[in-house]
Amino acid sequence: MAVTLEQARRVGYTCLKALLRFAFMVANNLVAIPSYVLYLIMLQPLRVLDSKSFWYIEGVLFKWLLAMVASWGWWAGYTVVEWGDDVKAVSEDEAMVLVNHQATGDVCTLMMCLQDKGTVVRQMMWLMDHIFKYTNFGIVSLIHGDFFIRQGKAHRDQQLVLLKEHLEKYYRSRNRKWIVLFPEGGFLRKRRETSQAFAKKNNLPFLKHVTLPRLGATQVILKTLVAPQENGTPAGGDAVVKESKSKGLQWVIDTTIAYPKGEPVDIQTWILGYRQPTVTHVHYRIFPVKDVPADPEALTNWLYQRFIEKEDLLTHFYETGAFPPLQGQTKAISREMTLSNLWLVVIQSLAFLSGGMWYCIFQYFYHCLF
């Protein structure tokens, strides 16, 4: 089949745009991530004298880094429409966010849609696969205090012990508020067949758009972070709780990400921008933590029910192009999430100015020494 001149031009433009975007992303990483690390190295005396102020500044820098990632998708036309409960109402409370997992772009989508949720981004902790530790963003997540979990039966028990210790050590001492996890334990395309076989064997619902979640990390988070008055368990380190006067985990936010035609955006697309502008849809349901059972069997059933509901939500979305209305509503209400282009430009400019500043400082010391 012959390729027309117009098609060739279109392909050439797409390739050139992808190349330029990739070059910008590399440059962005080369200035922003080292600057983040160097600023925090310089602020180590403040960490000793006033830990709270240090982690506040770190949180602001962390939010700016996530905003830079969000900008790569935003400027490519990958936007977000939100449905369901308004999570801004609980942005200052502690919450656990349960998200379905389809592709690497899910994390980028969350980085974007949580940017306008008050202090959430700078005070959140992520649970992610250990492979992300070895990406360009790994050093940032390590400093911020995110937890990298190793998948597989051989590591499961040990990882849950390490998660509990990590939460007790870092969650409240760094004033974290939201914790984000993907309970399915992997991408949909990789886990669907195994999940369906498990469901058939145990007489559980057959799911196509999500997989059955795993209990371990969710149970550890609830046991460690929920305040004693909620379920009678410790809130994660007596000394830290007394110091922070935390109310403990108060909400569970069930978050469902849906892509048009079920075609997820991956990180390569987010960076290169070769896909046509796409609207990703994010649905929220907020549950008080007091309504979440503590008993393992009851919690398993509760968690399964959330993902069965996700299946229904996604089935409805793929059939109609919209999520169904919340209980008590006659019509589903959507909200278009927006980012300020001016704000994104300012943050990007600060990153490149910081990179230039650190380069000049190193050049100066190099010439002084040699």
XYZ file of C-alpha atoms in Angstrom:
370
model
C 0.000 0.000 0.000
C 1.474 3.314 -1.148
C 2.141 5.998 1.428
C 0.875 9.440 0.456
C 2.935 12.585 0.921
C 0.516 13.780 3.609
C 0.869 10.529 5.563
C 4.656 10.713 5.309
C 4.597 14.281 6.616
C 2.357 13.261 9.490
C 4.655 10.386 10.456
C 7.691 12.622 10.160
C 6.094 15.295 12.344
C 5.122 12.708 14.973
C 8.661 11.304 15.050
C 10.232 14.763 15.284
C 7.853 15.762 18.072
C 8.588 12.540 19.959
C 12.346 13.100 19.596
C 12.106 16.699 20.842
C 9.892 15.680 23.769
C 12.304 12.913 24.720
C 15.230 15.343 24.607
C 13.323 17.785 26.814
C 12.436 15.006 29.286
C 16.089 13.926 29.525
C 17.217 17.508 30.073
C 14.440 17.999 32.611
C 15.601 14.949 34.574
C 19.257 15.948 34.370
C 18.587 19.288 36.050
C 15.577 18.634 38.293
C 16.528 15.399 40.063
C 20.148 16.351 40.914
C 18.904 19.767 42.080
C 16.380 18.098 44.393
C 19.115 15.908 45.875
C 21.619 18.760 46.246
C 19.113 21.113 47.885
C 18.331 18.444 50.478
C 22.012 17.745 51.086
C 22.552 21.438 51.770
C 19.551 21.431 54.137
C 20.803 18.563 56.323
C 21.622 20.947 59.229
C 17.958 22.049 59.164
C 16.912 18.391 59.319
C 18.798 18.082 62.619
C 17.567 21.401 64.060
C 13.981 21.408 62.769
C 12.909 18.129 61.175
C 9.358 19.337 60.552
C 10.517 22.305 58.453
C 12.983 20.113 56.551
C 10.300 17.632 55.496
C 7.949 20.495 54.629
C 10.530 21.863 52.176
C 11.248 18.370 50.858
C 7.515 17.889 50.279
C 7.277 21.116 48.268
C 10.234 20.075 46.095
C 8.702 16.606 45.683
C 5.399 18.106 44.548
C 7.210 20.244 41.987
C 8.997 17.196 40.605
C 5.689 15.370 40.228
C 4.231 18.464 38.569
C 7.036 18.308 35.997
C 6.078 14.712 35.200
C 2.430 15.795 34.992
C 3.392 18.569 32.569
C 4.805 16.086 30.048
C 1.346 14.532 29.687
C -0.610 17.763 30.112
C 1.211 19.486 27.247
C 0.651 16.413 25.048
C -3.105 16.701 25.607
C -3.419 13.801 28.073
C -5.953 15.289 30.456
C -8.119 13.951 33.292
C -11.846 14.064 34.040
C -12.869 13.148 37.592
C -16.075 11.472 38.796
C -17.689 10.414 42.041
C -16.869 11.818 45.469
C -14.875 15.026 45.798
C -11.630 13.980 47.510
C -10.632 17.603 48.138
C -12.982 17.429 51.121
C -10.636 14.969 52.862
C -7.310 16.266 51.517
C -6.132 17.332 54.991
C -7.037 14.001 56.635
C -5.115 10.746 56.558
C -6.316 8.403 53.837
C -5.399 5.176 52.081
C -5.895 5.246 48.301
C -6.694 1.944 46.550
C -6.118 2.082 42.788
C -6.647 -0.398 39.951
C -3.514 -0.989 37.878
C -3.449 -1.233 34.081
C -0.175 0.322 32.934
C 2.815 2.457 33.929
C 0.802 5.543 32.979
C -1.473 5.015 36.003
C 1.178 6.556 38.254
C 1.589 9.532 35.916
C -2.177 10.007 35.869
C -2.264 10.116 39.680
C 0.672 12.533 39.714
C -1.424 14.805 37.528
C -4.878 14.556 39.068
C -3.682 14.923 42.667
C -1.777 18.140 41.952
C -4.789 20.324 42.765
C -5.736 18.454 45.964
C -4.155 20.784 48.500
C -1.171 19.377 50.395
C -1.793 15.785 49.299
C 1.091 15.385 46.845
C 3.816 16.685 49.126
C 2.529 14.621 52.083
C 1.815 11.330 50.347
C 3.634 8.007 50.426
C 3.645 5.589 47.494
C 3.830 1.791 47.551
C 5.316 0.621 44.276
C 7.087 -2.323 42.713
C 10.761 -2.561 43.692
C 11.801 -2.228 40.031
C 10.954 1.493 40.220
C 13.837 1.891 42.679
C 16.178 1.511 39.704
C 14.504 4.126 37.484
C 15.580 7.751 37.134
C 13.036 8.705 39.810
C 14.179 6.016 42.244
C 16.546 8.252 44.227
C 13.750 10.792 44.725
C 11.323 8.158 46.016
C 13.981 6.729 48.332
C 14.641 10.148 49.878
C 10.928 10.962 50.091
C 10.309 7.712 51.962
C 8.202 5.697 49.519
C 8.157 1.922 49.971
C 9.343 -0.466 47.260
C 7.675 -3.829 47.574
C 9.065 -7.029 46.054
C 6.411 -9.259 44.494
C 6.199 -13.057 44.712
C 5.288 -15.672 47.320
C 8.916 -16.140 48.346
C 9.164 -12.528 49.494
C 5.601 -11.837 50.663
C 5.875 -12.387 54.431
C 9.194 -10.591 54.727
C 7.943 -7.646 52.669
C 4.926 -7.180 54.941
C 7.196 -7.079 58.003
C 9.412 -4.521 56.267
C 6.357 -2.471 55.281
C 5.159 -2.325 58.882
C 8.599 -1.228 60.074
C 8.799 1.358 57.287
C 5.422 2.867 58.200
C 6.296 3.030 61.883
C 9.611 4.706 61.147
C 8.739 7.161 58.392
C 4.996 7.749 57.951
C 4.247 10.109 60.817
C 7.786 11.295 61.524
C 7.663 12.844 58.021
C 4.062 14.027 58.420
C 2.611 11.849 55.673
C -1.155 12.016 55.114
C -2.087 9.832 52.113
C -0.692 6.436 51.197
C -1.245 5.089 47.669
C -1.157 1.413 46.731
C -2.209 -0.893 43.897
C -3.713 -3.951 45.663
C -3.834 -6.070 42.491
C -0.065 -6.493 42.779
C 0.687 -5.954 39.087
C -0.653 -4.847 35.721
C -4.061 -6.097 34.564
C -2.708 -7.781 31.430
C -0.182 -9.766 33.478
C -2.440 -10.867 36.325
C -5.867 -11.290 34.688
C -5.525 -14.937 33.648
C -4.161 -16.027 37.037
C -6.831 -14.041 38.860
C -9.633 -15.545 36.788
C -8.323 -19.059 37.440
C -8.207 -18.326 41.178
C -11.752 -16.915 41.043
C -13.074 -19.995 39.251
C -11.391 -22.318 41.751
C -12.802 -20.431 44.745
C -16.260 -19.670 43.343
C -15.579 -15.934 43.094
C -16.872 -13.498 40.433
C -15.263 -13.584 36.990
C -13.580 -10.212 36.412
C -12.334 -8.827 33.085
C -11.438 -5.200 33.758
C -9.719 -5.669 37.128
C -8.176 -8.564 39.046
C -8.847 -9.826 42.548
C -6.792 -7.758 45.020
C -4.265 -9.062 47.521
C -4.874 -8.468 51.199
C -1.383 -8.217 52.717
C -0.322 -4.582 52.278
C -3.827 -3.239 52.899
C -4.101 -5.137 56.174
C -0.667 -3.979 57.364
C -1.486 -0.341 56.572
C -4.800 -0.490 58.444
C -3.282 -2.219 61.469
C -0.361 0.187 61.618
C -1.977 3.534 60.821
C -5.532 3.356 62.169
C -5.764 5.054 65.573
C -6.585 2.865 68.640
C -10.057 4.319 69.079
C -10.935 3.170 65.568
C -10.165 -0.538 65.770
C -8.222 -1.135 68.979
C -4.808 -1.487 67.340
C -1.709 0.677 67.711
C -1.417 3.639 65.362
C 2.151 2.988 64.375
C 4.711 3.829 67.037
C 3.649 5.301 70.405
C 6.323 7.989 70.517
C 5.557 9.229 67.040
C 1.793 9.257 67.609
C 2.141 11.252 70.830
C 4.409 13.747 69.076
C 2.230 14.233 66.007
C -1.134 13.986 67.806
C -2.442 12.197 64.741
C -6.063 11.149 64.474
C -4.873 8.137 62.539
C -6.046 6.914 59.178
C -9.584 8.213 58.665
C -10.582 7.352 55.093
C -10.202 4.770 52.377
C -10.431 6.295 48.895
C -11.360 3.711 46.286
C -9.943 5.087 43.019
C -10.804 3.655 39.604
C -8.869 4.706 36.498
C -10.526 4.216 33.108
C -9.067 4.799 29.660
C -11.186 5.254 26.498
C -11.732 1.890 24.785
C -9.745 0.262 27.582
C -6.464 1.352 25.976
C -4.188 2.541 28.816
C -1.549 5.216 28.443
C 1.916 3.901 29.297
C 4.979 5.861 30.386
C 6.496 5.768 26.876
C 3.395 7.421 25.441
C 3.362 9.952 28.293
C 6.957 10.953 27.511
C 6.966 10.824 23.708
C 3.413 12.063 23.125
C 2.881 10.086 19.913
C -0.693 9.152 20.809
C -3.527 11.541 19.996
C -4.790 13.701 22.923
C -6.621 11.424 25.356
C -8.922 12.025 28.306
C -8.353 9.626 31.205
C -11.293 9.207 33.597
C -10.776 8.810 37.351
C -13.589 7.805 39.713
C -13.439 8.208 43.517
C -15.448 6.656 46.328
C -14.687 7.627 49.926
C -15.255 5.179 52.804
C -14.828 6.029 56.506
C -12.168 3.746 57.952
C -14.504 2.877 60.838
C -16.659 1.031 58.278
C -13.732 -1.119 57.130
C -13.581 -4.461 59.021
C -10.387 -5.384 60.881
C -10.915 -9.169 60.841
C -8.796 -10.658 57.986
C -11.621 -12.704 56.454
C -14.105 -9.842 56.633
C -11.482 -7.423 55.275
C -10.776 -9.774 52.373
C -14.481 -9.869 51.497
C -14.704 -6.073 51.847
C -11.715 -5.585 49.548
C -13.055 -8.087 47.003
C -16.355 -6.195 47.012
C -14.571 -2.940 46.167
C -12.974 -4.534 43.101
C -16.236 -6.175 42.044
C -17.706 -2.665 42.146
C -14.756 -1.428 40.090
C -15.584 -4.106 37.516
C -19.167 -2.814 37.330
C -17.970 0.797 37.094
C -15.580 0.000 34.266
C -18.131 -2.139 32.418
C -20.566 0.780 32.551
C -17.850 3.198 31.412
C -16.778 1.095 28.426
C -20.404 0.686 27.356
C -21.500 4.309 27.786
C -18.363 6.463 27.931
C -19.278 7.685 31.422
C -19.361 6.435 34.976
C -22.776 5.808 36.600
C -24.180 8.324 39.105
C -23.452 7.911 42.799
C -26.140 6.465 45.033
C -28.791 9.118 45.558
C -27.885 10.998 42.373
C -29.985 10.977 39.228
C -27.129 12.079 36.978
C -23.401 11.457 37.171
C -21.403 14.638 37.626
C -17.922 14.944 36.151
C -15.217 17.524 36.871
C -12.512 18.464 34.406
C -9.176 18.566 36.192
C -7.034 21.534 35.141
C -3.424 22.598 35.608
C -2.061 26.115 35.251
C 0.309 26.354 32.297
C 1.919 29.414 33.873
C 2.586 27.479 37.098
C 4.091 24.578 35.145
C 6.341 26.939 33.177
C 7.502 28.613 36.398
C 8.370 25.246 37.975
C 10.203 24.068 34.867
C 12.087 27.362 34.718
C 13.117 27.040 38.370
C 14.418 23.538 37.665
C 16.621 24.696 34.775
C 17.784 27.762 36.716
C 18.673 25.495 39.645
C 20.593 23.200 37.321
C 22.522 26.187 35.971
C 23.230 27.441 39.492
C 24.621 24.099 40.668
C 26.732 23.836 37.525
C 28.255 27.266 38.192
C 28.922 26.352 41.833
C 30.715 23.146 40.870
C 32.678 24.966 38.182
C 33.793 27.563 40.717
C 34.981 25.000 43.247
C 36.643 22.951 40.540
C 38.695 25.953 39.399
C 39.509 26.848 43.005
C 40.802 23.347 43.720
C 42.570 22.696 40.441
